[in-house]
Amino acid sequence: MTLTDDRQFPAALAAALAVPFDYADGDGVDFEPFEAFLSAEDTDDWFRAWTGNNDLDGGAFRVFGQDGSGGYAAFWLVRPGRPLAEQPVVFLGSEGETGVVARDLGDFLWLLADGCGPYEAAAPYGADRTSRPDEALTAVADRFAPDARRTAGAVVELAAEEFPGFDDMIMELCR
């Protein structure tokens, strides 16, 4: 598989994104999945606008959803030669929030299963990561990543430990 050409959802991601997300009047998951990855052109346009840097392209990202304010969730293709499912998941918010929210797709499935979306995982103001298990998403996570079971808090903590420089790297690209 060539990552630069891969615009198909992995089966595990497609299964998770097929489950409806409950916003619960602001107490649930603020996540709106896309039906497909953004095109390369749309990803480039978004990343240039987000950073204010027209010299960049968005080739290192596969955007698959957004929160209600327009922040994007994406795979960050930082592990050369590794499949998409082994790449970390990041969030770049409409108000400048950034964060690696999961180390890979398996962790992302458990983040969702525990009732936490990408926005909530990257929220800068100490988001409430109280476990709110979702039966349907837990079934997806059990099916595709049974050995990766952990709470949303643990998923976010492990991602931050593995990729501590993500926020700084992204901010250095901004103009």
Backbone as numpy.savetxt, mean C-alpha at the origin, in Angstrom:
# Nx Ny Nz CAx CAy CAz Cx Cy Cz
9.28 -12.93 -14.90 8.44 -11.75 -14.90 9.32 -10.51 -14.90
9.03 -9.57 -15.76 9.71 -8.29 -15.79 8.83 -7.29 -15.07
9.33 -6.73 -13.98 8.50 -5.84 -13.17 8.03 -4.62 -13.95
8.86 -4.10 -14.85 8.47 -2.88 -15.55 7.29 -3.13 -16.49
7.04 -4.38 -16.85 5.94 -4.70 -17.75 4.73 -5.25 -17.01
4.86 -5.51 -15.72 3.81 -6.18 -14.98 2.74 -5.19 -14.53
1.57 -5.29 -15.10 0.45 -4.44 -14.71 -0.77 -5.29 -14.35
-0.54 -6.56 -14.02 -1.62 -7.44 -13.60 -1.59 -7.60 -12.09
-2.75 -7.52 -11.45 -2.83 -7.75 -10.01 -2.44 -9.19 -9.70
-1.58 -9.41 -8.71 -1.40 -10.78 -8.22 -2.75 -11.30 -7.72
-2.95 -12.60 -7.81 -4.23 -13.20 -7.42 -4.62 -12.83 -5.99
-3.65 -12.82 -5.08 -3.95 -12.49 -3.68 -4.45 -11.06 -3.53
-3.84 -10.14 -4.25 -4.28 -8.74 -4.20 -5.67 -8.61 -4.79
-5.91 -9.24 -5.93 -7.23 -9.18 -6.56 -8.30 -9.72 -5.62
-8.01 -10.81 -4.93 -8.98 -11.39 -4.00 -9.27 -10.43 -2.85
-8.25 -9.80 -2.29 -8.44 -8.86 -1.19 -9.21 -7.63 -1.65
-8.88 -7.12 -2.81 -9.53 -5.89 -3.29 -10.97 -6.12 -3.74
-11.35 -7.39 -3.92 -12.73 -7.71 -4.28 -13.66 -7.64 -3.07
-13.09 -7.62 -1.87 -13.89 -7.53 -0.64 -14.22 -6.06 -0.40
-15.48 -5.74 -0.14 -15.84 -4.34 0.13 -15.18 -3.84 1.43
-14.73 -2.59 1.40 -14.14 -1.97 2.58 -15.19 -1.10 3.24
-15.31 -1.24 4.55 -16.32 -0.51 5.30 -15.70 0.74 5.91
-16.11 1.90 5.42 -15.62 3.17 5.93 -16.20 3.46 7.32
-17.35 2.92 7.60 -18.00 3.02 8.92 -18.05 4.45 9.45
-18.45 5.38 8.59 -18.57 6.79 8.98 -17.29 7.34 9.62
-16.15 6.92 9.09 -14.87 7.43 9.57 -14.17 6.55 10.58
-14.83 5.51 11.07 -14.20 4.60 12.03 -13.68 3.33 11.38
-13.85 3.21 10.08 -13.44 1.99 9.38 -12.20 2.22 8.54
-12.17 1.58 7.39 -11.02 1.64 6.49 -11.32 2.61 5.36
-10.51 3.64 5.24 -10.66 4.64 4.18 -9.81 4.20 3.00
-10.37 3.30 2.19 -9.62 2.74 1.07 -10.57 2.42 -0.07
-10.20 2.90 -1.26 -10.96 2.67 -2.47 -10.05 1.98 -3.48
-10.15 0.65 -3.60 -9.27 -0.05 -4.54 -9.63 0.25 -5.99
-8.61 0.22 -6.83 -8.81 0.36 -8.27 -9.10 -1.02 -8.86
-9.66 -1.04 -10.06 -9.91 -2.30 -10.75 -8.66 -2.83 -11.43
-7.67 -1.97 -11.62 -6.40 -2.34 -12.25 -5.34 -1.35 -11.78
-4.08 -1.69 -11.96 -3.02 -0.75 -11.65 -3.17 0.48 -12.54
-2.78 1.64 -12.02 -2.70 2.82 -12.88 -1.74 2.52 -14.02
-2.00 3.11 -15.16 -1.08 2.94 -16.29 0.26 3.60 -15.96
1.28 3.23 -16.71 2.61 3.83 -16.51 2.53 5.34 -16.70
1.80 5.79 -17.70 1.68 7.22 -17.97 0.98 7.95 -16.82
-0.11 7.38 -16.32 -0.83 8.00 -15.21 0.02 7.99 -13.93
0.78 6.93 -13.74 1.65 6.85 -12.57 2.74 7.92 -12.66
3.33 8.09 -13.84 4.33 9.15 -14.03 3.73 10.52 -13.73
2.55 10.79 -14.29 1.90 12.09 -14.07 1.64 12.33 -12.59
1.12 11.32 -11.91 0.85 11.44 -10.48 2.13 11.71 -9.70
3.18 10.92 -9.94 4.40 11.05 -9.14 5.07 12.40 -9.38
5.05 12.86 -10.61 5.61 14.20 -10.90 4.81 15.29 -10.18
3.49 15.17 -10.21 2.66 16.17 -9.52 2.84 16.08 -8.01
2.92 14.87 -7.47 3.03 14.69 -6.03 4.35 15.27 -5.52
5.43 15.05 -6.27 6.75 15.54 -5.83 7.05 16.95 -6.32
6.31 17.42 -7.32 6.64 18.70 -7.93 7.92 18.63 -8.75
8.32 17.44 -9.11 9.59 17.21 -9.80 9.32 16.56 -11.15
9.38 17.36 -12.22 9.09 16.85 -13.57 10.21 16.02 -14.16
11.33 15.89 -13.45 12.43 15.06 -13.93 12.27 13.59 -13.55
11.26 13.29 -12.76 11.06 11.93 -12.27 10.06 11.17 -13.12
10.06 9.85 -12.94 8.96 9.04 -13.45 8.49 8.15 -12.30
7.37 7.55 -12.47 6.78 6.72 -11.41 7.04 5.24 -11.60
8.07 4.89 -12.36 8.35 3.50 -12.68 8.59 2.60 -11.49
8.92 3.15 -10.35 9.18 2.34 -9.16 7.90 2.03 -8.38
6.73 2.41 -8.92 5.48 2.21 -8.20 4.42 1.54 -9.07
3.61 0.71 -8.43 2.42 0.13 -9.06 1.25 0.51 -8.16
0.51 1.54 -8.57 -0.57 2.11 -7.76 -1.84 1.28 -7.95
-2.45 0.89 -6.81 -3.63 0.01 -6.89 -4.84 0.50 -6.10
-4.74 1.66 -5.46 -5.91 2.16 -4.73 -5.63 3.51 -4.11
-6.67 4.09 -3.53 -6.53 5.41 -2.93 -7.44 5.54 -1.71
-7.14 6.54 -0.90 -8.06 6.87 0.19 -9.03 7.93 -0.33
-9.96 8.37 0.51 -10.98 9.31 0.08 -10.46 10.67 -0.34
-9.28 11.06 0.14 -8.73 12.36 -0.22 -7.79 12.30 -1.42
-7.55 11.10 -1.95 -6.72 10.96 -3.14 -5.30 10.49 -2.88
-4.97 10.12 -1.66 -3.66 9.52 -1.40 -3.60 8.13 -2.01
-2.44 7.73 -2.50 -2.32 6.46 -3.23 -1.60 5.38 -2.45
-2.08 4.14 -2.60 -1.42 2.94 -2.11 -0.76 2.27 -3.32
0.48 1.80 -3.13 1.22 1.24 -4.26 2.25 0.24 -3.78
2.61 -0.66 -4.68 3.81 -1.45 -4.47 4.99 -0.55 -4.82
6.03 -0.64 -4.04 7.27 0.10 -4.30 8.29 -0.92 -4.77
8.72 -0.83 -6.01 9.59 -1.83 -6.61 11.05 -1.55 -6.25
11.39 -1.90 -5.02 12.71 -1.59 -4.48 13.60 -2.84 -4.39
13.04 -3.99 -4.60 13.79 -5.26 -4.52 14.00 -5.79 -5.94
15.13 -5.46 -6.54 15.39 -5.85 -7.94 15.26 -7.36 -8.15
14.59 -7.70 -9.25 14.47 -9.09 -9.64 13.47 -9.91 -8.83
12.81 -9.29 -7.87 11.85 -10.02 -7.03 10.44 -9.81 -7.56
9.59 -10.79 -7.40 8.20 -10.65 -7.88 7.46 -9.53 -7.16
6.41 -9.08 -7.78 5.61 -7.99 -7.23 5.13 -8.31 -5.82
4.72 -9.53 -5.57 4.21 -9.91 -4.25 5.26 -9.82 -3.15
6.53 -9.73 -3.52 7.61 -9.61 -2.54 8.10 -8.17 -2.37
7.43 -7.24 -3.00 7.78 -5.82 -2.89 6.98 -5.18 -1.76
7.52 -4.16 -1.10 6.77 -3.49 -0.04 5.61 -2.67 -0.59
4.63 -2.44 0.28 3.48 -1.60 -0.04 3.66 -0.27 0.68
3.46 0.82 -0.06 3.64 2.16 0.49 2.37 2.98 0.33
2.32 4.08 1.07 1.22 5.03 0.94 1.82 6.42 0.80
1.34 7.17 -0.18 1.73 8.57 -0.37 0.44 9.38 -0.37
0.23 10.11 0.71 -1.03 10.79 0.93 -1.15 12.13 0.24
-2.38 12.58 0.13 -2.66 13.85 -0.53 -2.14 15.05 0.26
-1.88 14.85 1.55 -1.36 15.93 2.39 0.11 15.73 2.73
0.79 14.90 1.95 2.22 14.69 2.16 2.58 13.53 3.07
1.60 12.78 3.55 1.91 11.62 4.37 2.64 10.58 3.52
3.63 9.95 4.12 4.33 8.87 3.42 4.62 7.76 4.42
4.72 6.56 3.91 5.11 5.46 4.78 5.09 4.14 4.05
5.99 3.26 4.48 5.94 1.87 4.05 4.98 1.20 5.02
3.88 0.67 4.52 2.84 0.14 5.39 2.90 -1.38 5.53
3.61 -2.06 4.64 3.77 -3.51 4.72 5.02 -3.92 3.95
5.70 -4.93 4.45 6.95 -5.38 3.81 6.71 -6.12 2.50
5.53 -6.66 2.33 5.21 -7.42 1.12 3.71 -7.65 1.07
3.27 -8.35 0.04 1.83 -8.56 -0.14 1.24 -9.39 1.00
1.94 -10.41 1.47 1.42 -11.21 2.57 1.14 -10.36 3.80
2.10 -9.50 4.16 1.88 -8.60 5.29 0.72 -7.65 5.02
0.62 -7.16 3.79 -0.48 -6.24 3.45 -1.83 -6.92 3.62
-1.93 -8.19 3.25 -3.19 -8.91 3.43 -3.58 -8.97 4.90
-2.60 -9.17 5.78 -2.89 -9.23 7.21 -3.19 -7.85 7.78
-2.58 -6.81 7.23 -2.92 -5.44 7.62 -4.40 -5.20 7.37
-4.84 -5.54 6.16 -6.26 -5.37 5.80 -7.15 -6.26 6.67
-6.74 -7.50 6.88 -7.55 -8.45 7.65 -7.77 -7.97 9.07
-6.82 -7.19 9.59 -6.92 -6.68 10.96 -7.69 -5.37 11.03
-8.27 -4.95 9.91 -9.12 -3.77 9.91 -8.38 -2.46 9.74
-7.25 -2.49 9.06 -6.43 -1.30 8.86 -6.12 -1.16 7.37
-6.31 0.03 6.84 -5.99 0.29 5.44 -4.68 1.02 5.31
-4.24 1.28 4.08 -2.97 1.98 3.86 -2.92 3.37 4.50
-4.01 4.14 4.38 -4.03 5.47 4.99 -3.87 5.37 6.50
-4.66 4.50 7.12 -4.60 4.37 8.58 -3.22 3.92 9.03
-2.58 3.06 8.25 -1.25 2.56 8.61 -0.19 3.65 8.54
-0.38 4.63 7.63 0.61 5.69 7.44 0.22 7.00 8.12
-0.94 7.05 8.76 -1.43 8.28 9.37 -0.39 8.85 10.33
-0.07 10.12 10.16 1.01 10.72 10.95 0.63 11.07 12.39
-0.63 11.00 12.73 -1.05 11.46 14.04 -1.38 10.32 14.99
-0.57 9.26 14.94 -0.77 8.14 15.85 -2.09 7.44 15.65
-2.29 6.95 14.46 -3.55 6.30 14.11 -3.90 5.21 15.12
-5.16 5.07 15.36 -5.66 4.00 16.20 -5.57 2.71 15.41
-4.69 1.82 15.81 -4.55 0.55 15.11 -5.15 -0.58 15.94
-6.26 -0.28 16.59 -6.98 -1.29 17.34 -7.43 -2.37 16.36
-7.20 -3.61 16.73 -7.61 -4.71 15.86 -9.12 -4.70 15.68
-9.51 -4.74 14.42 -10.92 -4.85 14.04 -11.00 -5.89 12.93
-10.79 -7.15 13.29 -10.71 -8.20 12.28 -11.92 -8.22 11.35
-11.64 -8.46 10.10 -12.67 -8.56 9.07 -12.66 -10.02 8.60
-13.79 -10.69 8.74 -13.87 -12.13 8.42 -13.47 -12.43 6.98
-14.02 -11.68 6.04 -13.75 -11.95 4.63 -12.28 -11.72 4.28
-11.70 -10.64 4.80 -10.29 -10.36 4.52 -9.37 -11.32 5.26
-9.79 -11.79 6.43 -9.01 -12.80 7.14 -8.99 -14.10 6.34
-10.10 -14.44 5.73 -10.15 -15.64 4.89 -9.19 -15.51 3.70
-9.13 -14.33 3.11 -8.19 -14.11 2.00 -6.76 -14.23 2.49
-6.45 -13.60 3.61 -5.09 -13.66 4.16 -4.72 -15.09 4.54
-5.64 -15.82 5.15 -5.40 -17.23 5.50 -5.12 -18.06 4.25
-5.81 -17.76 3.19 -5.65 -18.53 1.94 -4.30 -18.26 1.28
-3.89 -16.99 1.21 -2.71 -16.63 0.45 -1.44 -16.43 1.28
-1.58 -16.17 2.57 -0.39 -15.91 3.41 -0.59 -16.47 4.82
-0.87 -17.78 4.92 -1.20 -18.34 6.23 -0.06 -18.24 7.25
1.17 -18.19 6.80 2.31 -18.15 7.72 2.72 -16.72 8.10
2.02 -15.72 7.58 2.40 -14.33 7.84 1.46 -13.65 8.84
0.61 -14.40 9.50 -0.40 -13.81 10.40 0.27 -12.92 11.45
-0.21 -11.67 11.51 0.21 -10.72 12.55 -0.79 -9.58 12.59
-0.73 -8.80 13.63 -1.64 -7.65 13.76 -1.19 -6.53 12.84
-2.10 -5.59 12.61 -1.77 -4.42 11.79 -0.61 -3.66 12.41
-0.62 -3.49 13.73 0.47 -2.79 14.40 1.81 -3.45 14.16
1.85 -4.77 14.22 3.10 -5.50 13.98 3.54 -5.36 12.52
2.58 -5.40 11.59 2.91 -5.24 10.17 3.57 -3.89 9.93
2.98 -2.83 10.47 3.50 -1.47 10.27 4.87 -1.33 10.94
5.01 -1.87 12.12 6.29 -1.78 12.84 7.41 -2.49 12.08
7.14 -3.68 11.58 8.15 -4.42 10.82 8.53 -3.69 9.53
7.53 -3.10 8.87 7.80 -2.34 7.64 8.68 -1.13 7.93
8.38 -0.42 9.00 9.17 0.76 9.37 10.60 0.37 9.73
10.76 -0.76 10.39 12.10 -1.23 10.75 12.92 -1.59 9.51
12.29 -2.23 8.54 13.03 -2.65 7.34 13.32 -1.50 6.39
12.46 -0.50 6.36 12.62 0.60 5.41 12.58 1.95 6.13
13.52 2.20 7.02 13.46 3.43 7.82 13.70 4.71 7.02
14.32 4.63 5.86 14.65 5.83 5.10 13.67 6.21 4.01
12.54 5.52 3.91 11.59 5.79 2.82 11.11 7.23 2.82
10.65 7.71 3.96 10.11 9.08 4.03 11.15 10.09 3.59
12.37 9.98 4.11 13.44 10.92 3.75 13.77 10.83 2.27
13.82 9.62 1.73 14.13 9.44 0.31 13.07 10.13 -0.56
11.82 9.94 -0.21 10.74 10.57 -0.98 10.81 12.09 -0.85
11.03 12.60 0.34 11.10 14.06 0.54 12.28 14.67 -0.22
13.36 13.96 -0.36 14.51 14.47 -1.12 14.19 14.61 -2.61
13.21 13.87 -3.09 12.81 13.96 -4.50 11.89 15.14 -4.76
11.31 15.68 -3.70 10.35 16.77 -3.85 11.04 18.10 -4.14
10.37 18.92 -4.91 10.86 20.27 -5.24 10.02 21.29 -4.55
